[in-house]
């Protein structure tokens, strides 16, 4: 049974405790595209398999919790972004530079895949730069982000001859320029602007509105220099600085975005600003980065756009705006991360304790009960991981789905909440999902869409060791990140 389009939904048996968007699946054993990697299916005995390899084998070899990644699917999604954007922008600027956003998930194997598929790499810290260097990707194919880069990080970027440093503030611009000038270098700089385009997303992952830590404001009179925005003041300062080569402009409007409208509006605003700055300061800025933030499917109701559709919508705006302004298009770049790695990976857990509670459903009362609220069952399914391997539900109220992975079941659906083993009531992996009534201790569950920002945000809370990451391809699996051991944790304890 391969991943398929969403099956028919049964609304008659839906629990009043379930959110409105969550319907009862017509088939609890189905794997609904596009939440899963292309090679994930069910084998002859009903268990989940990826790349032809059974999850039972993965459990036996590597244990649980375990991040399971489809390497071929990662490569295919990376190529799809590169090929789609190159085709859409071929007549505008000769193609697009695609920077994989390493903050979503990074290790040396992934850096090598990225380079082999023709992509570049976006980093956000000295540690991520260290991974890039260890993997051997040329520095000119690497970018460095961050709102508070240290002197050491700036020096490392210059040592590696990075292709771009994305500057986030006027103070940082001056610091990057001063360090580069002292070294006798020129830092290749892009200016991150906040275009005021507010993506429809969670407040904590929306990054283009004014009231947040990222970027240079395009609004006037924000720095005390009359008539100039912070963005224009930065352009003026960078254009005349001996330690800076000003490449162009950058923006990032948010994350988990499904509609292309926000990207198009941001592109138009930045192009108009770029044209005005080039004319006013007699400079040329040859590059424009439109960021990332493309959404993926975490649940059956999420509807991500194909890379080609996003590319065509963005290209149409860049093409028409440049024609209207009478300028040549700068070289465009983008920064997908989640959209490449997110759906390539699922987390494999083993079920432990189960319990069912009765919960009030406000408004679900009847005349026969005297107007009191009716209670309904919610089952708690505990697994051997939790917020230490997926912090997104507690950070962002993120929704996920889950399936019974070790077998199929013909049992009736039961509204369930998949929770971890940490000493926190908010330790929730999947807030609401219908699972078979006969799920029991020892079963395996799989949570799809965990490739992005799960391992990257993982922790050792309650001294749990962080899980390993396994890459599966052509029927074989290899560890690309070793899971931690208790000895690893104790090695850092100087009292031991």
Coordinates of C-alpha atoms in Angstrom, one line a residue:
X1 CA 0.0 0.0 0.0
X2 CA 1.8 3.1 -1.2
X3 CA 1.2 6.6 -0.1
X4 CA -2.0 7.8 -1.7
X5 CA -4.2 10.8 -2.0
X6 CA -6.5 11.4 1.1
X7 CA -9.1 8.7 1.4
X8 CA -12.8 9.3 2.1
X9 CA -13.4 10.7 5.5
X10 CA -16.1 9.6 8.0
X11 CA -17.6 12.5 9.8
X12 CA -20.4 10.6 11.5
X13 CA -18.1 9.0 14.0
X14 CA -15.9 12.0 14.7
X15 CA -15.2 12.8 18.3
X16 CA -16.5 16.1 19.7
X17 CA -13.1 16.5 21.3
X18 CA -11.4 16.5 17.9
X19 CA -10.5 19.8 16.2
X20 CA -12.7 20.8 13.3
X21 CA -10.1 20.1 10.7
X22 CA -9.5 16.5 11.8
X23 CA -11.9 13.9 10.2
X24 CA -12.0 10.2 10.8
X25 CA -9.9 8.5 8.1
X26 CA -11.8 6.1 5.8
X27 CA -8.8 3.8 6.2
X28 CA -6.6 4.0 9.3
X29 CA -3.9 2.0 7.5
X30 CA -3.6 4.3 4.5
X31 CA -0.5 6.5 4.1
X32 CA -1.8 9.8 2.9
X33 CA 0.3 11.7 0.4
X34 CA 2.0 14.2 0.5
X35 CA 3.0 13.7 4.2
X36 CA 5.3 10.8 3.4
X37 CA 8.5 10.2 1.4
X38 CA 7.9 8.6 -2.0
X39 CA 9.3 5.2 -1.0
X40 CA 7.3 4.7 2.2
X41 CA 4.6 2.0 1.9
X42 CA 3.3 -1.1 3.7
X43 CA 5.0 -4.5 3.1
X44 CA 3.2 -7.8 2.7
X45 CA 2.8 -8.3 6.5
X46 CA 1.3 -4.8 6.9
X47 CA 4.3 -3.2 8.5
X48 CA 5.7 0.1 7.3
X49 CA 8.7 0.0 5.0
X50 CA 10.9 2.8 3.5
X51 CA 13.2 2.2 0.5
X52 CA 12.2 -1.4 0.7
X53 CA 13.4 -1.8 4.3
X54 CA 11.0 -2.8 7.1
X55 CA 10.6 -0.6 10.2
X56 CA 10.9 -3.8 12.2
X57 CA 14.4 -4.3 10.9
X58 CA 15.3 -0.7 11.6
X59 CA 14.0 -1.0 15.1
X60 CA 16.0 -4.2 15.7
X61 CA 19.2 -2.6 14.3
X62 CA 19.0 0.9 15.6
X63 CA 16.4 1.0 18.3
X64 CA 13.8 3.7 19.0
X65 CA 13.2 6.6 18.9
X66 CA 14.8 6.9 15.5
X67 CA 14.7 9.5 12.7
X68 CA 14.3 7.6 9.4
X69 CA 15.2 9.5 6.2
X70 CA 14.6 8.5 2.6
X71 CA 17.8 9.7 0.9
X72 CA 16.5 9.3 -2.7
X73 CA 13.5 11.4 -1.7
X74 CA 15.7 14.2 -0.3
X75 CA 17.7 14.3 -3.5
X76 CA 14.6 14.3 -5.7
X77 CA 13.1 17.2 -3.7
X78 CA 16.3 19.2 -3.9
X79 CA 16.5 18.6 -7.7
X80 CA 12.9 19.6 -8.1
X81 CA 13.5 23.0 -6.6
X82 CA 16.7 23.5 -8.7
X83 CA 15.2 22.4 -11.9
X84 CA 11.8 24.1 -11.5
X85 CA 13.3 27.5 -10.5
X86 CA 16.0 27.3 -13.2
X87 CA 13.3 26.7 -15.8
X88 CA 11.0 29.4 -14.6
X89 CA 13.8 32.1 -14.4
X90 CA 15.8 31.0 -17.4
X91 CA 14.7 33.9 -19.6
X92 CA 14.9 36.4 -16.7
X93 CA 18.3 35.9 -15.0
X94 CA 19.6 32.6 -16.4
X95 CA 18.3 30.5 -13.6
X96 CA 18.3 30.6 -9.8
X97 CA 20.8 29.8 -7.0
X98 CA 19.1 27.4 -4.6
X99 CA 20.5 27.6 -1.0
X100 CA 19.4 24.7 1.2
X101 CA 18.5 26.1 4.6
X102 CA 20.8 24.1 6.8
X103 CA 19.1 25.1 10.0
X104 CA 16.2 22.8 9.2
X105 CA 18.5 19.7 9.4
X106 CA 22.3 19.6 8.9
X107 CA 25.0 17.0 8.9
X108 CA 28.0 16.3 6.7
X109 CA 26.1 13.7 4.6
X110 CA 23.3 16.2 3.8
X111 CA 25.9 18.8 2.8
X112 CA 27.3 16.4 0.3
X113 CA 23.9 15.5 -1.1
X114 CA 23.1 19.2 -1.4
X115 CA 26.3 19.9 -3.3
X116 CA 25.9 16.8 -5.5
X117 CA 22.4 17.9 -6.5
X118 CA 23.7 21.3 -7.6
X119 CA 22.5 23.3 -4.6
X120 CA 24.3 25.7 -2.3
X121 CA 24.2 25.9 1.5
X122 CA 22.7 28.4 3.9
X123 CA 24.1 28.4 7.4
X124 CA 23.2 30.3 10.5
X125 CA 26.0 29.9 13.0
X126 CA 29.7 29.0 13.5
X127 CA 28.7 25.5 14.3
X128 CA 26.9 25.1 11.0
X129 CA 29.9 26.6 9.2
X130 CA 32.0 23.9 10.9
X131 CA 29.8 21.2 9.5
X132 CA 30.0 22.8 6.0
X133 CA 33.8 22.9 6.3
X134 CA 34.1 19.3 7.5
X135 CA 31.9 18.2 4.5
X136 CA 34.2 20.0 2.1
X137 CA 31.7 22.2 0.3
X138 CA 33.6 25.2 -1.3
X139 CA 33.1 28.4 0.7
X140 CA 31.9 30.4 -2.3
X141 CA 28.8 28.1 -2.3
X142 CA 27.9 28.9 1.4
X143 CA 26.0 31.8 3.0
X144 CA 26.0 32.9 6.6
X145 CA 22.9 34.2 8.3
X146 CA 22.2 35.4 11.9
X147 CA 21.1 38.5 13.8
X148 CA 24.0 38.5 16.2
X149 CA 27.1 37.1 14.5
X150 CA 30.2 36.9 16.7
X151 CA 33.5 38.3 15.7
X152 CA 34.7 34.7 15.5
X153 CA 31.9 33.7 13.2
X154 CA 32.6 36.7 10.9
X155 CA 36.3 35.8 10.8
X156 CA 35.5 32.2 10.0
X157 CA 33.2 33.3 7.2
X158 CA 36.1 35.4 5.8
X159 CA 38.6 32.6 6.3
X160 CA 36.3 30.3 4.3
X161 CA 35.8 33.0 1.6
X162 CA 32.1 32.6 1.9
X163 CA 29.9 33.5 -1.1
X164 CA 27.8 35.8 1.1
X165 CA 27.3 37.2 4.6
X166 CA 23.7 38.2 5.1
X167 CA 23.8 41.3 7.3
X168 CA 20.9 41.9 9.7
X169 CA 21.4 45.4 11.1
X170 CA 23.4 48.7 10.8
X171 CA 25.6 47.8 13.7
X172 CA 26.4 44.4 12.2
X173 CA 27.1 46.0 8.8
X174 CA 29.7 48.3 10.4
X175 CA 31.3 45.4 12.4
X176 CA 31.5 43.1 9.3
X177 CA 33.0 45.9 7.3
X178 CA 35.6 46.8 10.0
X179 CA 36.7 43.3 10.5
X180 CA 37.1 42.7 6.8
X181 CA 39.0 46.0 6.3
X182 CA 41.4 45.2 9.1
X183 CA 42.2 41.9 7.5
X184 CA 42.6 43.5 4.1
X185 CA 39.5 41.6 2.8
X186 CA 36.2 42.5 1.3
X187 CA 33.2 40.8 2.8
X188 CA 30.6 39.8 0.2
X189 CA 27.4 41.2 1.8
X190 CA 23.7 41.0 1.3
X191 CA 21.3 43.2 3.3
X192 CA 18.4 41.5 4.9
X193 CA 15.3 43.7 4.7
X194 CA 11.9 43.5 6.4
X195 CA 9.5 44.3 3.5
X196 CA 6.4 44.4 5.8
X197 CA 4.8 41.4 4.2
X198 CA 3.1 39.4 6.9
X199 CA 2.8 35.7 6.0
X200 CA -0.2 33.8 7.3
X201 CA 1.7 31.7 9.8
X202 CA 2.4 31.4 13.5
X203 CA 3.6 34.6 15.2
X204 CA 6.9 33.0 16.3
X205 CA 7.8 31.9 12.7
X206 CA 6.6 35.0 10.9
X207 CA 9.8 37.1 10.1
X208 CA 8.9 39.9 7.8
X209 CA 6.8 42.3 9.9
X210 CA 8.4 45.2 11.7
X211 CA 8.1 44.2 15.4
X212 CA 10.8 41.4 15.5
X213 CA 14.5 40.9 15.8
X214 CA 15.4 40.3 12.1
X215 CA 16.3 42.6 9.3
X216 CA 16.6 46.3 8.3
X217 CA 13.3 48.2 8.2
X218 CA 12.2 49.6 4.9
X219 CA 9.9 52.1 6.7
X220 CA 11.2 55.7 6.8
X221 CA 12.6 57.6 9.8
X222 CA 13.3 54.6 11.9
X223 CA 17.0 55.4 12.7
X224 CA 16.9 59.1 13.5
X225 CA 18.4 60.1 10.2
X226 CA 15.6 62.2 8.7
X227 CA 14.1 60.8 5.5
X228 CA 16.1 57.6 5.4
X229 CA 14.9 54.1 6.4
X230 CA 17.3 51.7 8.1
X231 CA 17.4 49.8 4.8
X232 CA 18.5 52.8 2.8
X233 CA 21.0 53.9 5.3
X234 CA 22.6 50.5 5.1
X235 CA 22.7 50.6 1.3
X236 CA 24.5 54.0 1.5
X237 CA 26.9 52.8 4.1
X238 CA 27.7 49.5 2.4
X239 CA 28.1 51.1 -1.1
X240 CA 31.0 53.3 0.1
X241 CA 32.7 50.9 2.5
X242 CA 36.2 49.6 1.5
X243 CA 35.6 46.4 3.5
X244 CA 32.3 45.5 1.8
X245 CA 31.3 44.2 -1.6
X246 CA 27.5 44.9 -1.7
X247 CA 25.9 42.0 -3.6
X248 CA 22.3 42.8 -3.1
X249 CA 19.2 42.4 -1.0
X250 CA 17.6 39.6 1.0
X251 CA 14.3 38.9 2.7
X252 CA 12.5 36.1 4.4
X253 CA 8.8 36.5 5.1
X254 CA 8.1 33.5 7.3
X255 CA 7.7 29.8 7.4
X256 CA 5.2 27.1 6.6
X257 CA 3.6 29.3 3.8
X258 CA 1.3 27.7 1.3
X259 CA 0.2 30.6 -1.0
X260 CA 2.7 32.3 -3.4
X261 CA 1.1 35.7 -3.0
X262 CA 3.4 36.8 -0.1
X263 CA 6.5 35.8 -2.0
X264 CA 5.3 37.7 -5.0
X265 CA 4.6 40.9 -3.1
X266 CA 7.9 40.8 -1.3
X267 CA 9.7 40.3 -4.6
X268 CA 8.0 43.3 -6.1
X269 CA 8.8 45.5 -3.0
X270 CA 12.4 44.6 -3.0
X271 CA 12.8 45.1 -6.7
X272 CA 11.4 48.6 -6.5
X273 CA 13.7 49.4 -3.6
X274 CA 16.7 47.9 -5.4
X275 CA 16.0 50.0 -8.6
X276 CA 15.6 53.2 -6.5
X277 CA 18.8 52.6 -4.6
X278 CA 20.8 51.7 -7.7
X279 CA 19.7 55.0 -9.3
X280 CA 20.2 57.1 -6.2
X281 CA 23.6 55.8 -5.3
X282 CA 24.9 55.0 -8.8
X283 CA 25.6 51.4 -7.8
X284 CA 24.7 47.9 -9.2
X285 CA 23.4 45.2 -6.9
X286 CA 23.5 42.0 -8.9
X287 CA 21.7 39.6 -6.5
X288 CA 18.3 39.3 -4.9
X289 CA 17.4 36.5 -2.4
X290 CA 13.7 35.9 -1.8
X291 CA 14.2 33.5 1.1
X292 CA 12.3 30.3 1.8
X293 CA 9.4 29.3 4.1
X294 CA 7.6 27.0 1.6
X295 CA 5.1 24.8 3.5
X296 CA 4.8 21.0 3.7
X297 CA 2.1 18.6 4.8
X298 CA 2.1 17.8 8.4
X299 CA -1.6 16.7 8.4
X300 CA -4.1 15.5 5.8
X301 CA -5.5 19.0 5.4
X302 CA -2.2 20.7 4.5
X303 CA -1.9 21.5 0.8
X304 CA 1.7 22.3 -0.2
X305 CA 2.4 23.8 -3.6
X306 CA 4.6 22.0 -6.1
X307 CA 8.0 23.7 -6.5
X308 CA 7.2 24.5 -10.2
X309 CA 4.0 26.3 -9.2
X310 CA 5.8 28.5 -6.7
X311 CA 8.6 29.2 -9.2
X312 CA 6.3 30.2 -12.0
X313 CA 4.3 32.6 -9.7
X314 CA 7.5 34.3 -8.5
X315 CA 9.0 34.4 -11.9
X316 CA 6.0 36.2 -13.3
X317 CA 6.2 39.0 -10.8
X318 CA 10.0 39.4 -11.2
X319 CA 9.6 39.5 -15.0
X320 CA 6.8 42.0 -15.0
X321 CA 8.3 44.3 -12.3
X322 CA 11.7 44.4 -14.0
X323 CA 10.1 45.3 -17.3
X324 CA 8.0 48.0 -15.7
X325 CA 11.1 49.5 -13.9
X326 CA 13.3 49.1 -17.0
X327 CA 16.0 47.2 -15.2
X328 CA 17.8 44.0 -15.8
X329 CA 16.8 41.3 -13.3
X330 CA 19.4 40.6 -10.6
X331 CA 20.4 37.0 -10.1
X332 CA 17.7 35.5 -8.0
X333 CA 18.3 33.0 -5.1
X334 CA 15.9 31.1 -2.7
X335 CA 16.4 29.2 0.5
X336 CA 14.2 26.1 0.9
X337 CA 14.9 23.9 3.9
X338 CA 11.8 22.4 5.3
X339 CA 10.3 21.9 1.8
X340 CA 13.2 19.7 0.9
X341 CA 13.9 17.7 4.1
X342 CA 10.6 17.8 6.0
X343 CA 8.6 15.1 4.3
X344 CA 11.6 12.9 3.6
X345 CA 11.7 11.8 7.2
X346 CA 9.5 10.1 9.9
X347 CA 10.2 9.4 13.5
X348 CA 9.8 5.8 14.6
X349 CA 8.6 5.3 18.2
X350 CA 7.7 2.3 20.4
X351 CA 4.4 2.5 22.3
X352 CA 4.5 2.2 26.1
X353 CA 1.8 3.2 28.6
X354 CA -1.7 3.8 27.4
X355 CA -4.6 5.3 29.3
X356 CA -8.0 6.7 28.5
X357 CA -9.6 9.7 30.2
X358 CA -13.1 11.2 30.0
X359 CA -13.2 14.9 28.9
X360 CA -15.9 17.5 28.9
X361 CA -16.9 18.7 25.5
X362 CA -18.5 22.1 26.1
X363 CA -21.8 22.5 24.3
X364 CA -22.3 18.8 23.8
X365 CA -25.1 18.5 26.3
X366 CA -28.5 16.9 26.1
X367 CA -31.9 17.6 27.7
X368 CA -31.8 14.2 29.4
X369 CA -28.6 15.0 31.4
X370 CA -30.1 18.1 32.9
X371 CA -28.0 20.4 30.7
X372 CA -24.7 19.1 32.0
X373 CA -21.8 18.6 29.6
X374 CA -21.3 15.2 28.1
X375 CA -17.9 13.6 28.6
X376 CA -16.1 11.8 25.8
X377 CA -13.0 9.5 25.8
X378 CA -9.6 10.6 24.8
X379 CA -6.8 8.1 24.8
X380 CA -3.2 9.0 25.7
X381 CA -0.6 6.9 23.9
X382 CA 2.9 7.3 25.4
X383 CA 6.0 6.7 23.3
X384 CA 9.7 6.4 24.1
X385 CA 10.6 9.9 23.0
X386 CA 8.8 13.2 23.2
X387 CA 9.6 16.9 23.3
X388 CA 13.3 16.1 23.4
X389 CA 13.2 14.9 19.8
X390 CA 10.3 17.1 18.6
X391 CA 9.9 20.5 20.4
X392 CA 7.7 22.0 17.7
X393 CA 4.3 21.2 19.2
X394 CA 5.2 22.9 22.5
X395 CA 7.0 25.8 20.8
X396 CA 4.5 26.5 18.0
X397 CA 1.4 24.5 18.7
X398 CA 2.5 22.5 15.6
X399 CA 0.2 19.7 14.5
X400 CA 1.4 16.3 13.3
X401 CA -0.1 13.0 12.3
X402 CA 0.8 9.4 13.2
X403 CA 0.1 5.9 12.0
X404 CA 0.5 2.4 13.4
X405 CA 3.7 1.3 11.8
X406 CA 4.4 -2.3 12.9
X407 CA 1.2 -3.8 11.5
X408 CA -2.2 -3.0 10.0
X409 CA -5.4 -3.1 12.0
X410 CA -9.1 -3.5 11.4
X411 CA -10.0 -2.1 14.8
X412 CA -12.3 0.9 15.1
X413 CA -10.7 4.4 15.2
X414 CA -10.2 6.1 18.6
X415 CA -9.3 9.7 19.1
X416 CA -5.8 9.6 20.6
X417 CA -3.1 12.0 21.8
X418 CA 0.5 10.8 21.3
X419 CA 2.7 12.0 24.2
X420 CA 6.3 11.7 25.3
X421 CA 7.9 10.4 28.5
X422 CA 9.1 13.8 29.9
X423 CA 8.0 15.3 33.2
X424 CA 5.9 18.0 31.4
X425 CA 2.2 18.0 30.8
X426 CA 2.9 19.9 27.5
X427 CA 5.1 17.0 26.3
X428 CA 2.8 16.2 23.3
X429 CA 4.0 14.8 20.0
X430 CA 0.7 14.6 18.2
X431 CA -2.2 16.5 19.8
X432 CA -5.1 14.8 18.0
X433 CA -5.1 11.8 15.8
X434 CA -7.3 8.8 15.1
X435 CA -5.5 5.5 15.8
X436 CA -6.9 2.0 16.0
X437 CA -8.5 1.0 19.3
X438 CA -6.2 -2.0 19.6
X439 CA -2.9 -0.1 19.7
X440 CA -0.9 -1.7 22.5
X441 CA 2.4 -1.5 24.3
X442 CA 5.2 -2.7 22.1
X443 CA 3.6 -1.5 18.8
X444 CA 5.5 0.9 16.6
X445 CA 4.2 4.3 15.7
X446 CA 5.5 6.5 12.9
X447 CA 5.1 10.3 12.8
X448 CA 5.7 11.8 9.4
X449 CA 7.1 15.2 8.4
X450 CA 9.8 15.3 11.1
X451 CA 12.8 15.9 8.9
X452 CA 12.9 19.7 9.6
X453 CA 13.4 21.4 12.9
X454 CA 13.0 18.2 15.0
X455 CA 16.5 16.8 15.3
X456 CA 17.8 20.3 14.9
X457 CA 15.8 21.5 18.0
X458 CA 16.4 18.3 20.0
X459 CA 17.6 18.4 23.6
X460 CA 18.7 16.2 26.5
X461 CA 15.8 17.1 28.7
X462 CA 15.4 14.6 31.6
X463 CA 18.8 13.4 30.4
X464 CA 17.4 11.5 27.5
X465 CA 19.9 10.8 24.8
X466 CA 19.1 12.3 21.4
X467 CA 18.1 9.8 18.7
X468 CA 20.1 8.8 15.7
X469 CA 19.3 9.6 12.1
X470 CA 19.3 6.8 9.6
X471 CA 19.4 7.3 5.8
X472 CA 17.7 4.6 3.8
X473 CA 18.4 4.0 0.1
X474 CA 17.9 1.0 -2.2
X475 CA 17.1 -1.4 0.6
X476 CA 20.0 -0.5 3.0
X477 CA 20.3 1.8 5.9
X478 CA 23.2 3.7 7.4
X479 CA 23.6 6.0 10.3
X480 CA 24.3 9.6 9.2
X481 CA 24.1 10.9 12.8
X482 CA 24.8 8.5 15.6
X483 CA 22.4 8.4 18.5
X484 CA 23.8 9.6 21.8
X485 CA 24.5 7.2 24.7
X486 CA 24.4 7.8 28.4
X487 CA 28.2 7.8 28.3
X488 CA 28.1 10.7 25.8
X489 CA 26.1 12.7 28.3
X490 CA 28.3 11.8 31.3
X491 CA 31.5 12.7 29.4
X492 CA 30.5 16.4 29.6
X493 CA 29.8 16.2 33.4
X494 CA 33.1 17.4 34.9
X495 CA 32.1 16.1 38.3
X496 CA 32.0 12.6 37.0

